[in-house]
XYZ file of C-alpha atoms in Angstrom:
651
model
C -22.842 18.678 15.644
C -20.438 20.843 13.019
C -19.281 18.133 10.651
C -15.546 18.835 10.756
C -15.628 17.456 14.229
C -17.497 14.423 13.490
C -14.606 12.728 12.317
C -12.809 12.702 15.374
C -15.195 10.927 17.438
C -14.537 7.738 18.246
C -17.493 6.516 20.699
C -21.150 7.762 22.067
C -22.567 7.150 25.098
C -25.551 9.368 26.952
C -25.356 9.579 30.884
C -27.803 9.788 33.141
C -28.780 12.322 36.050
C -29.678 15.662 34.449
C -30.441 18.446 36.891
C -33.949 18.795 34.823
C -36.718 16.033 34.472
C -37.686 17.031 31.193
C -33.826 17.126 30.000
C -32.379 14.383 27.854
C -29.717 12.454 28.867
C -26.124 13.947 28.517
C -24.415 12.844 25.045
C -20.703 12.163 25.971
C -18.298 11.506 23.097
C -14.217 10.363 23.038
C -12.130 11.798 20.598
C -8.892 10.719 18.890
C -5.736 12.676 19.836
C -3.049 13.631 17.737
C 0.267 12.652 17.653
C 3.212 15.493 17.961
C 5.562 15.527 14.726
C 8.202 17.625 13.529
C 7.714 19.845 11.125
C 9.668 18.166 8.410
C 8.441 20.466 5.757
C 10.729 23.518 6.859
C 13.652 21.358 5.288
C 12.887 22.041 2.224
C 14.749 25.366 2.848
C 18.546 25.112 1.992
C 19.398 27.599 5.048
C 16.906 25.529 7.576
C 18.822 22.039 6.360
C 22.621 24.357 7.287
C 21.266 25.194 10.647
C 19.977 21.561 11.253
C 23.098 19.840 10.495
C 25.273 22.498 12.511
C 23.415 21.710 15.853
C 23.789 18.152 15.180
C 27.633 18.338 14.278
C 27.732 20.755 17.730
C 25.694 18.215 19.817
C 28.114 15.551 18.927
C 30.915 17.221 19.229
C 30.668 17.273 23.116
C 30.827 13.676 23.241
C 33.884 12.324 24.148
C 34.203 8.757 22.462
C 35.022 5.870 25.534
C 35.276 2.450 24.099
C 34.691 0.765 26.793
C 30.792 2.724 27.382
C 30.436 3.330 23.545
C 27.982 0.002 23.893
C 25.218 -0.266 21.080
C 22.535 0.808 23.597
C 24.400 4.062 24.562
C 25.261 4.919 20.958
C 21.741 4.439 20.002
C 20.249 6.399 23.129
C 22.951 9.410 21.972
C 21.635 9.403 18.088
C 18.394 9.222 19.178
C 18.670 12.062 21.850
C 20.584 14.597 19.630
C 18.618 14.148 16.684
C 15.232 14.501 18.727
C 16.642 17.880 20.413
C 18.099 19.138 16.978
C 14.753 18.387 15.487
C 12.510 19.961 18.389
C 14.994 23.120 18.484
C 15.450 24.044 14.568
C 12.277 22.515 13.127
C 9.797 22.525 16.119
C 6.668 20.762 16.141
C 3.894 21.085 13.682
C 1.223 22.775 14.915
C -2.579 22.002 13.937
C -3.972 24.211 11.116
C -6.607 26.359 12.116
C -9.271 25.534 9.342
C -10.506 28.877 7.480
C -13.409 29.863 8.365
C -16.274 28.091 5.850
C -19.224 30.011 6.573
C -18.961 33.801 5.983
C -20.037 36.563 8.413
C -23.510 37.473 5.989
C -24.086 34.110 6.628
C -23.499 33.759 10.176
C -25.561 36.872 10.927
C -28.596 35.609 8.708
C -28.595 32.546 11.374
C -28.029 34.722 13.943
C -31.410 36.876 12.873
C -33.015 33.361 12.046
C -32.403 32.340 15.390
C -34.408 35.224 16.908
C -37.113 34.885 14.818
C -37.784 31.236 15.936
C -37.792 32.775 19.579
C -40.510 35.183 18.860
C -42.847 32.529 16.802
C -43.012 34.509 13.817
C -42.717 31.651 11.357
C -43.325 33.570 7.990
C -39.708 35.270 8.599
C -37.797 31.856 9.558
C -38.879 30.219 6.765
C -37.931 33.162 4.519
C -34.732 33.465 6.406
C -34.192 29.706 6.430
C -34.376 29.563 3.051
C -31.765 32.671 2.425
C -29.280 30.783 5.094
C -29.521 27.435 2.502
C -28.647 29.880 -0.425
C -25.918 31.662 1.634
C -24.369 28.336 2.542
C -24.122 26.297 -0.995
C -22.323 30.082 -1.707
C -20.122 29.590 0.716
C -19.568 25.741 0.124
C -18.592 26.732 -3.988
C -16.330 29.275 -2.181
C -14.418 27.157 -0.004
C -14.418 24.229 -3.209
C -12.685 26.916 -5.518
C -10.454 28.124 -2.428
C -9.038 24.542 -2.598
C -9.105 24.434 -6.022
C -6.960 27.529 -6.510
C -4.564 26.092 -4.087
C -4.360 22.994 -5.924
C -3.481 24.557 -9.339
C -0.677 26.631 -7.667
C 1.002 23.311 -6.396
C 0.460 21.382 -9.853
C 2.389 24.394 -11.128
C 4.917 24.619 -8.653
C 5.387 20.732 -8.909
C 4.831 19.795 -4.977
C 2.438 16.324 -6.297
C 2.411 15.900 -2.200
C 0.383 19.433 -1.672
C -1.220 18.668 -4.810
C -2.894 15.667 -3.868
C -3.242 16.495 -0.402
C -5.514 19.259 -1.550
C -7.532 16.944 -4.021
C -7.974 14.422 -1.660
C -9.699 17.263 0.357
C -11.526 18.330 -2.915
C -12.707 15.005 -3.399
C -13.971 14.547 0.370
C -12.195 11.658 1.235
C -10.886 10.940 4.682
C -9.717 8.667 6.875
C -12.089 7.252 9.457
C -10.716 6.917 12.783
C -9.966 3.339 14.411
C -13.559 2.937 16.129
C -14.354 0.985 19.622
C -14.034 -2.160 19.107
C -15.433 -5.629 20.883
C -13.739 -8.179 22.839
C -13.829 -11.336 21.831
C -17.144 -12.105 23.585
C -18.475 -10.214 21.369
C -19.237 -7.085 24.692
C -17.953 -3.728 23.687
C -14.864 -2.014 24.977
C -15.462 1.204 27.381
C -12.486 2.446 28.185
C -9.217 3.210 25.741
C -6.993 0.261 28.181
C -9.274 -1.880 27.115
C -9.213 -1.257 23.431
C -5.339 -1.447 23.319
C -5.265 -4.258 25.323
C -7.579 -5.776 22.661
C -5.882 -4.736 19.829
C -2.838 -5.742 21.269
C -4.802 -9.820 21.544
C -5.815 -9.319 17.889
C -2.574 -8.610 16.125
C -0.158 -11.312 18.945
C -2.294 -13.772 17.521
C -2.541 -12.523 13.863
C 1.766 -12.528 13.576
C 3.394 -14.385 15.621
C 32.479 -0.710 3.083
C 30.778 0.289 5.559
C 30.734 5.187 5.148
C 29.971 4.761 1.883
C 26.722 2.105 2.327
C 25.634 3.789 4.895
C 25.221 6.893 2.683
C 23.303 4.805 -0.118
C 21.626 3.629 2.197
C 20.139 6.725 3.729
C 19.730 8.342 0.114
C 17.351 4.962 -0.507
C 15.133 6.261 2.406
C 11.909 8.069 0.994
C 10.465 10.967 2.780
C 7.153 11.747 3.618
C 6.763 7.820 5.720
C 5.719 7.141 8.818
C 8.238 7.329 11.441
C 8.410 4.309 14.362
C 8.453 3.620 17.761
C 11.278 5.962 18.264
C 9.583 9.052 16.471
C 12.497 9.928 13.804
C 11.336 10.702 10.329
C 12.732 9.804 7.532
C 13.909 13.748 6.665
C 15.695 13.964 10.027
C 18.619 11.520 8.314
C 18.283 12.362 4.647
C 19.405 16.028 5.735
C 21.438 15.099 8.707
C 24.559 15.261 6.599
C 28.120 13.543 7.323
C 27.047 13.917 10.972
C 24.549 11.510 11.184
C 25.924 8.880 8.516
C 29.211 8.898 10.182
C 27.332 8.147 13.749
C 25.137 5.411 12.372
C 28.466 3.680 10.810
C 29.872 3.780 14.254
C 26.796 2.339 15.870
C 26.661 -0.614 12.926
C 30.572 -1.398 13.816
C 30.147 -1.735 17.214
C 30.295 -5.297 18.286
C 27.241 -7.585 16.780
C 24.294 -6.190 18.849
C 20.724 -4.477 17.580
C 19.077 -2.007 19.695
C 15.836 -2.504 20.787
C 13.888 0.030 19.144
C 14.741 -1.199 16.347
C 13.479 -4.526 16.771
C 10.050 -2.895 18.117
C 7.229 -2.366 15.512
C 4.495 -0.510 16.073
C 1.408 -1.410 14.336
C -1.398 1.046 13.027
C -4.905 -0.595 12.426
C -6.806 0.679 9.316
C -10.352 -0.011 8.884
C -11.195 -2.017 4.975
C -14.737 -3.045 5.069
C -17.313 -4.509 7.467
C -18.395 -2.821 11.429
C -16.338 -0.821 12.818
C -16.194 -2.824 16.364
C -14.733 -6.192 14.824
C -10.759 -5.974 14.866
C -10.427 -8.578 11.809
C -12.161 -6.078 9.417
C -8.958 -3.887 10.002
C -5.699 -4.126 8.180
C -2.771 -3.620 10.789
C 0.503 -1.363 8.784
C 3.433 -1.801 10.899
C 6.307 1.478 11.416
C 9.773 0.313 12.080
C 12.550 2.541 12.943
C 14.042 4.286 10.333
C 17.494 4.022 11.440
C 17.299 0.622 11.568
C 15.559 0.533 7.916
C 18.953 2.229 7.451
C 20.880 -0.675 8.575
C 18.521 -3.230 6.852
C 19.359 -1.001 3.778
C 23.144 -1.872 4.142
C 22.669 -5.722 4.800
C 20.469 -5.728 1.283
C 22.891 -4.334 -0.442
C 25.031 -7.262 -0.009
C 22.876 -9.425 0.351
C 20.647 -8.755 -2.639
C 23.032 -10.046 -5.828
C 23.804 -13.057 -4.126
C 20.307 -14.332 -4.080
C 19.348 -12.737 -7.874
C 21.884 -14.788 -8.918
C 20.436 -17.929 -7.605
C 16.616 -16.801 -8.000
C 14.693 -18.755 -10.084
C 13.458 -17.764 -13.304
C 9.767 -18.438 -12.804
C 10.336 -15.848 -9.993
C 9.485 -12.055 -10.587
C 8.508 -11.015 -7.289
C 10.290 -7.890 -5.949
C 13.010 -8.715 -8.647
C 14.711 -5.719 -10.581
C 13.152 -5.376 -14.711
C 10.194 -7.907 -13.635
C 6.476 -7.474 -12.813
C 3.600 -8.721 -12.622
C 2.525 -7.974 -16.394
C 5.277 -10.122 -16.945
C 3.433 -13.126 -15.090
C 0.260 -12.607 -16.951
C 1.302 -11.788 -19.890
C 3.170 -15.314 -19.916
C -0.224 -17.187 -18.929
C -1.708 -15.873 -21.828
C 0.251 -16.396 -24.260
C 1.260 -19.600 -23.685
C -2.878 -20.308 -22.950
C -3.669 -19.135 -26.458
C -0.731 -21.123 -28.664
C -1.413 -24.141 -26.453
C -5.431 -23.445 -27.408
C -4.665 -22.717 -31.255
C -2.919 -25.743 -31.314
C -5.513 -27.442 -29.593
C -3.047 -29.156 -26.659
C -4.727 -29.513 -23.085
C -2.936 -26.738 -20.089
C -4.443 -26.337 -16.152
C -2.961 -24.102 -13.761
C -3.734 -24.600 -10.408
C -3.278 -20.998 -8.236
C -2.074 -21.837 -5.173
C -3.147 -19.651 -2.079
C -0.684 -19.436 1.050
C -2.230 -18.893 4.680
C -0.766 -15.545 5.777
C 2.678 -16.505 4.440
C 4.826 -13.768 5.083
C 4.067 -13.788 8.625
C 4.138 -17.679 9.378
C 7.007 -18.366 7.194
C 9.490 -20.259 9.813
C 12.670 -18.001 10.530
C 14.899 -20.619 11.716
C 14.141 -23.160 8.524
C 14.695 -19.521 6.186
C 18.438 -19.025 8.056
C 19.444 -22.805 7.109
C 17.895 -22.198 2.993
C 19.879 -18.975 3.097
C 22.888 -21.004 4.651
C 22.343 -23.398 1.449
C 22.309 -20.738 -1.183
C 26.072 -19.560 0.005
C 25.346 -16.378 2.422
C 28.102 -15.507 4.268
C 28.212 -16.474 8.027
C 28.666 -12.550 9.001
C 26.005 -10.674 7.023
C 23.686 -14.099 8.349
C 24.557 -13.790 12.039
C 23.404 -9.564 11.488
C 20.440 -10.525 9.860
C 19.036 -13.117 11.926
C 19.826 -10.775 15.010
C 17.556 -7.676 12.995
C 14.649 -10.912 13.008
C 15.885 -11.908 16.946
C 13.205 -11.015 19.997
C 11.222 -8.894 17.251
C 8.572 -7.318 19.109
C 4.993 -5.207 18.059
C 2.839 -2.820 20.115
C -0.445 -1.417 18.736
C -0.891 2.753 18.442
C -4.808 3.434 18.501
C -6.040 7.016 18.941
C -2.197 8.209 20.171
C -1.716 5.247 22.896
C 0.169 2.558 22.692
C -0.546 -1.022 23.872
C 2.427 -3.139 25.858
C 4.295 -5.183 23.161
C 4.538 -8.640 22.346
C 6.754 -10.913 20.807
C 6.645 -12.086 17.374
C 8.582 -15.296 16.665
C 7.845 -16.336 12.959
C 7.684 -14.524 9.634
C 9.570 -11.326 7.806
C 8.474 -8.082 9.355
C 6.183 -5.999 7.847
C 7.999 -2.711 6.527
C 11.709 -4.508 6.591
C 13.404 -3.725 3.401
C 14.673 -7.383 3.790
C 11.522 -9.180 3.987
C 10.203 -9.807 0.219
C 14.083 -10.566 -1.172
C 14.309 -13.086 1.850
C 10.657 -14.607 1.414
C 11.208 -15.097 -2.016
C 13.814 -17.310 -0.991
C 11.472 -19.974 0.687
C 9.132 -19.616 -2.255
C 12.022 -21.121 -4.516
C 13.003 -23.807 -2.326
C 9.170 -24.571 -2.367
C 8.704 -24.814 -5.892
C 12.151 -26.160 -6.967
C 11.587 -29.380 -5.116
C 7.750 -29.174 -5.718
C 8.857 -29.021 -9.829
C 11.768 -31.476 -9.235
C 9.651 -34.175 -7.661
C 6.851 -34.585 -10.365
C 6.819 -34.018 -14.073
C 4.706 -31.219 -13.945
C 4.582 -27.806 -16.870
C 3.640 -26.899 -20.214
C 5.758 -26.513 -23.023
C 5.263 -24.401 -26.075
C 8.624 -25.683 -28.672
C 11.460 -26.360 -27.028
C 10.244 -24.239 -24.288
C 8.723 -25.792 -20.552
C 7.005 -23.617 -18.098
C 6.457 -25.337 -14.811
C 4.859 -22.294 -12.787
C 4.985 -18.736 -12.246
C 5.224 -16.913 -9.881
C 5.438 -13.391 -8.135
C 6.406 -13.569 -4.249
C 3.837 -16.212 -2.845
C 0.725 -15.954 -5.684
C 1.915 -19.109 -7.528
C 0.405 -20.927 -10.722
C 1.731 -24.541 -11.461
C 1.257 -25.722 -14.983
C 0.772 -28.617 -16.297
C -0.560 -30.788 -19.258
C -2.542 -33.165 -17.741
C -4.957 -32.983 -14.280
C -3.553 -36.271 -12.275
C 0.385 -34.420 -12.915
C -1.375 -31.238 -11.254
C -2.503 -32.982 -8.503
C 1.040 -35.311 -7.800
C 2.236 -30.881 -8.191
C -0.267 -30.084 -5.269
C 0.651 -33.019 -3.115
C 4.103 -32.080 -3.419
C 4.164 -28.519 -2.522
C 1.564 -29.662 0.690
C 4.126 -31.474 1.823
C 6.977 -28.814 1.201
C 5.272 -25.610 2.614
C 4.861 -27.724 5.982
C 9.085 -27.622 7.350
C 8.842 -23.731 6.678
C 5.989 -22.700 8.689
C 3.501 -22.528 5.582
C 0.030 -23.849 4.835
C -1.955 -23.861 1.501
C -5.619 -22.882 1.972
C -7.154 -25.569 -0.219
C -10.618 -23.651 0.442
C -9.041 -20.383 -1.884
C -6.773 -22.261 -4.411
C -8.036 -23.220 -7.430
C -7.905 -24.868 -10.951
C -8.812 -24.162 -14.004
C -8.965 -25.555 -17.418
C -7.516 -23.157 -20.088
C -8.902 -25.651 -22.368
C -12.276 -25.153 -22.851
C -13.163 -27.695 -25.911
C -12.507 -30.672 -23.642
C -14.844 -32.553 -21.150
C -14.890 -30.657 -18.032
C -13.186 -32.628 -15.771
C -13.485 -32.819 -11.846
C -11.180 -31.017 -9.595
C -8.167 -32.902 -7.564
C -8.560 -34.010 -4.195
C -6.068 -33.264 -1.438
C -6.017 -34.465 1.890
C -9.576 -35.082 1.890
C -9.790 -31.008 0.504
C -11.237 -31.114 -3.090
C -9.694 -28.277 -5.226
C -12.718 -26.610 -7.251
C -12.057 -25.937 -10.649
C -13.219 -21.968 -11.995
C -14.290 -21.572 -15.521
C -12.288 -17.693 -14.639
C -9.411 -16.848 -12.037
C -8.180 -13.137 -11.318
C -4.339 -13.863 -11.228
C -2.497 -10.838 -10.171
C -5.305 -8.575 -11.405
C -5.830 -9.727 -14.564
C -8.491 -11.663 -15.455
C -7.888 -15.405 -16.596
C -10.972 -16.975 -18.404
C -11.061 -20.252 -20.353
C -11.373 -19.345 -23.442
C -8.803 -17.466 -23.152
C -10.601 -13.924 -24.515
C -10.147 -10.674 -22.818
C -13.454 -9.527 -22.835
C -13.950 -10.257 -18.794
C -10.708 -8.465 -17.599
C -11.747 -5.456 -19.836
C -15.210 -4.868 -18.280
C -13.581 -5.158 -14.929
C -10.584 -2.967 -15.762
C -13.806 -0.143 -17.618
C -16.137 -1.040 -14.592
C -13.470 -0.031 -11.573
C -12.429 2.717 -13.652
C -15.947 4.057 -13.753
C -15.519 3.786 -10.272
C -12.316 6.380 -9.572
C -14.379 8.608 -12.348
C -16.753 8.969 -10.188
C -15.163 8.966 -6.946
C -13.569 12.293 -8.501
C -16.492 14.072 -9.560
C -16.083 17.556 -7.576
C -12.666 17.385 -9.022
C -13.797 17.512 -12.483
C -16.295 19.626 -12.084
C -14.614 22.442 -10.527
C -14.163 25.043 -12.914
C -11.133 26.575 -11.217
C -9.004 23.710 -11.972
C -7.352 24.123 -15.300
C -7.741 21.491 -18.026
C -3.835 20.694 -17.988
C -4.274 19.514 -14.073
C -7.462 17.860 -14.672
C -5.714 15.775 -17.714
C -2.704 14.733 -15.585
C -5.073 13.706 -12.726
C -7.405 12.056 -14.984
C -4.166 9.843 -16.620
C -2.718 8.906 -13.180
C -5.642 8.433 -11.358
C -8.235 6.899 -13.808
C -6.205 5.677 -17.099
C -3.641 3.759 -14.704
C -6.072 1.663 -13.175
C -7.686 0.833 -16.576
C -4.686 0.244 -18.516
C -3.418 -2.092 -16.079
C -2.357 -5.319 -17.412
C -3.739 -4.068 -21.135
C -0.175 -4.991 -22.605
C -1.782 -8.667 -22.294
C -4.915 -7.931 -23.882
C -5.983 -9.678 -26.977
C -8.485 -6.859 -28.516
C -11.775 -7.160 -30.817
C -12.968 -4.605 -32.726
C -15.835 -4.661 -30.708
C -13.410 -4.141 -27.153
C -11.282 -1.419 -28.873
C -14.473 0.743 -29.957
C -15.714 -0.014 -26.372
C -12.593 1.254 -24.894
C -11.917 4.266 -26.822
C -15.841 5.253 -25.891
C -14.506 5.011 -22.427
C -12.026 7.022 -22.726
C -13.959 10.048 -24.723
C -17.228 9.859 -22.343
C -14.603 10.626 -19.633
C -12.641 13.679 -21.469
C -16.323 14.677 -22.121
C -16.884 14.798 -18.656
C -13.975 16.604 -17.997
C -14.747 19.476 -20.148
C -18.327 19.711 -19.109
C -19.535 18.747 -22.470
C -23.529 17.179 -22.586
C -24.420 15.506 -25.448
C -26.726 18.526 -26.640
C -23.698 20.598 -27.177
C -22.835 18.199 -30.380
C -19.232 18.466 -30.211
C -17.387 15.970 -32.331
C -14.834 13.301 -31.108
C -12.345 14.726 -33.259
C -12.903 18.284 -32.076
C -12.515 16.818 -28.361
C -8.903 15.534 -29.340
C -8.164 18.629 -30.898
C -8.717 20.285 -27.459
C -7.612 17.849 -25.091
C -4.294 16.466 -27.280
C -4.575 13.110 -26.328
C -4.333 10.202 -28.407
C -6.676 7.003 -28.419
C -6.961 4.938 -25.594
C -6.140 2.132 -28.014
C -3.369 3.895 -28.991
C -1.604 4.562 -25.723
C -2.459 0.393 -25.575
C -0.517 -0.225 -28.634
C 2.279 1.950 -27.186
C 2.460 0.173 -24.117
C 2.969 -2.832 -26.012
C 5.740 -2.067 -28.156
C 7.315 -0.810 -25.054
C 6.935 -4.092 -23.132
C 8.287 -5.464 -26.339
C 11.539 -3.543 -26.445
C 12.019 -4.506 -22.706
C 12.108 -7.908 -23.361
C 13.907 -7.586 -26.860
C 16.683 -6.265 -24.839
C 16.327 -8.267 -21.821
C 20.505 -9.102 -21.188
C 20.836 -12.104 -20.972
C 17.944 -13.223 -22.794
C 17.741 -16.108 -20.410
C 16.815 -14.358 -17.550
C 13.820 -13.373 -18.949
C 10.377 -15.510 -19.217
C 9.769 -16.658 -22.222
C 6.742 -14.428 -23.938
């Protein structure tokens, strides 16, 4: 079977009943279907975008506003309509690349001539010619490699990073499986595609359960190349709709207090992560909302957004503007090394919430958003966008029948992590308020941290962590949430004290880790950094090599390689190195890292006795410790200039 076909297939079966005894059985396979879409990428022409926006502007020009018809549904179904005709009629719909061919016509006639020596017997010529057709075709494999790798180079220099790394992903031979058959939950295996959805469809129900001027922000906040929903508009179709399509959707968001249903429809896309193929909890479901409804949510953060900065707690850096999560680890460490140099106990207990944005109770989030001051209108227009929320599941181009989803933000809503972090707050500020709990370092006291729903209570002592822990149990429960006692854990950043046992929660005992990886970083006792820097070398390694037919195609100039090789590779090693307390030893480790890789990237061998310092000349890139030490003083002047200083952690 050709290999660029084996992708597609999505099940095997033989059948039975050839016309011939001595025939095998019939091999029958399903294949995945794509899904139409509009060829967005003609947009990018100034006199395609004027041609675009005139149809629209003509389509909606023949509609003769009624007030009493102009209902939410109708104004919807007309946006939806024109902008699905303009699209079809300007842009069209993409059609599917033929591949070029990868075998050339010597080779194809070689096989052809191999072929009809087999027939005859003579075996002398097949093998010769067998042997000429392997030759022909790693020819004609480098061939279609540099092809690729031409076409690569010509985007990097054009500056289209979405060709670019289109292409490399390509080069690199990654794909995307497709979503497999899968098995009921008897464990018996799906047959036909009804079946699937409808299974798919039982897996995810019970997995979740100043107006003109917004509305143009909000459309410029829209970013293209996404996923389009259940109603099949892309993001490009509104960025270059123009005044036509901004000045609809602000007459659809005036009209009375009523969401259409589409966009309160998600449609969610299962990706496979690890594990078979057949067992729906080893995928990851990605749910599309409508766009023009991420439009509206768009306009409702907006105003909603500075209202609940303003009352966001410190300790909070989830989804917040100048915060990350360096900032969170960075914070633990610091505070974990004075508290060690001056010899003065700390534990942190990380606290692990059971599928919290989707559980979190709606209703109980309404009445903390109530609290915090939100004003009744932009409340009533939120909680209708969260109101008879519904999912279906797309497998293979079909969709399921929805369901309802009753509890938790939405996947994909612009909304959902400013809201969530909402209930987090409420959670910890009565958690803190009810039990002495933190660490202080000076006049400074830390009682957690926190970055949407990973959380880290402090504290000095082990029996004030575990009064912490009973506390938040019993806050999480009125919103809909539930700590997994079997993932959270405590540890003793301490490590010259008696080891003491871990605290015991309704009946769950909490077990205490010598190491915790908080955020990504690596958290270890004795408060080193030698653990988080072998993982952050080791999973580096692991993109190097993932890479390999990138860096050694020769077509592929050093320039592109370098700028692939410090997005792709450095990024994921440097990544919480701002924290890092270094050795000697670590720093000589890391810059041999970083020159075994440039090495590679060259196509240097250690025979060739080429000098570190002649490999910088060449490649004009500094020390990985270096670039460290940059990113340092950077994070530095961040929070030197933090304004006000207060809003800042302390680090």
């Amino acid at each position: 079977m050709s290999q660029f076909k084996a992708g597609t297939i999505l099940d095997v079966g033989s059948k039975y009943g050839s016309p011939v005894p001595s025939m095998p059985h019939f091999c029958l396979n399903s294949t995945s279907k794509a899904q139409r879409k509009f060829d967005v990428s003609k947009l990018q022409s100034p006199e395609v975008v004027a041609c675009y926006q005139l149809d629209l502007r003509n389509r909606f020009a023949v509609l003769s506003p009624d007030p009493d018809e102009d209902t939410p549904e109708k104004l919807w179904s007309d946006l939806k309509q024109n902008i699905s005709s303009a699209a079809a009629k300007v842009l069209g719909h993409k059609r599917k690349k033929k591949k070029k061919d990868f075998l050339s016509e010597e080779t194809l006639s070689v096989v052809e001539v191999k072929r009809k020596a087999r027939l005859e017997g003579n075996l002398t010529e097949w093998r010769r010619l067998n042997a000429k057709r392997n030759k022909l075709l790693r020819k004609d494999k480098q061939r279609w490699l540099d092809n690729l790798a031409e076409e690569a180079e010509i985007a990097a220099r054009r500056g289209d990073q979405g060709s670019l790394y289109r292409t490399l992903k390509t080069l690199a031979g990654k794909s995307t499986p497709p979503t497999a058959s899968v098995k009921a939950m008897d464990g018996t295996i799906t047959d036909t595609p009804e079946q699937q959805l409808a299974r798919w469809r039982e897996h995810f129900q019970s997995l979740l359960n100043r107006l003109s001027s917004e509305v143009v922000k909000a459309i410029g906040k829209l970013k293209p190349c996404r996923a389009a929903g259940a109603d099949d508009i892309t993001p490009e179709l509104l960025l270059h709709g123009g005044p036509t399509v901004a000045g609809q959707l602000k007459q659809l968001f005036t009209v009375n207090e009523v969401i259409p249903e589409y966009w309160l429809l998600g449609v969610i896309l299962p990706f496979w992560k690890k594990g078979p193929k057949d067992v729906c909890s080893n995928y990851r479901g990605i749910t599309l909302l409508s766009v023009p409804g991420k439009v509206f949510a768009n306009v409702i953060l907006a105003r909603l957004r500075p209202l609940l900065i303003r009352k966001q707690r410190k300790e909070q850096s989830g989804f917040t503007p100048g915060r990350s999560t360096v900032d969170r680890i960075l914070t633990l460490r610091l505070l974990a090394e004075k508290r060690r140099e001056f010899r003065k106990p700390l534990y942190a207990a990380y606290v692990d919430l059971k599928q919290a944005f989707d559980s979190v109770d709606r209703p109980a989030l309404w009445m903390i958003l109530k609290i915090l001051g939100v004003p009744a209108k932009l409340l009533n227009l939120l909680s209708l966008l969260y109101s008879n929320t519904s999912s279906c599941v797309r497998v293979n181009g079909l969709l399921s029948d929805s369901f309802n989803i009753n509890s938790g933000v939405r996947q994909g809503c612009v909304l959902a992590p400013t809201v969530f972090n909402t209930a987090i707050d409420h959670v910890m500020g009565k958690t803190v308020h009810q039990c002495d709990c933190g660490a202080s370092f000076g006049d400074v006291t830390i009682t957690d941290l926190d970055y949407a729903d990973d959380v880290a209570i402090l504290a000095e002592a082990m029996e004030v962590l575990q009064l912490a822990l009973q506390a938040m149990d019993s806050e999480t429960q009125p919103l809909g949430l539930m700590v997994s006692w079997e993932k959270t854990k405590v540890q003793s950043l301490c490590d010259y004290e008696t080891p003491q046992p871990g605290p015991v929660i309704n009946t769950h005992q909490v077990e205490v880790v010598d190491r915790f990886c908080y955020l990504g970083g690596t958290t270890t006792s004795d408060c080193r950094s030698d653990s988080d820097t072998h993982l952050r070398i080791g999973r580096a390694t692991a993109a190097m090599a993932s890479l390999d037919n990138i860096w050694s195609n020769r077509k592929l100039s050093l320039l592109t390689k370098l700028r692939l090789y410090n997005s792709l590779v450095l990024s994921i090693l440097m990544y919480g190195s701002k924290s890092w307390t270094l050795t000697a030893t670590q720093e000589l480790r890391l810059d041999a890292f970083d020159t075994r890789c440039q090495r590679r990237l060259l196509g240097i061998r250690w025979y060739d006795l080429v000098s570190n310092t002649t490999l910088r000349d060449i490649t004009k890139q500094p020390p990985l410790t270096s670039m460290i030490r940059s990113a340092r003083l950077r994070l530095f002047g961040h929070i030197a200039r933090a304004d006000p200083p207060s809003s800042q952690p302390p680090c």
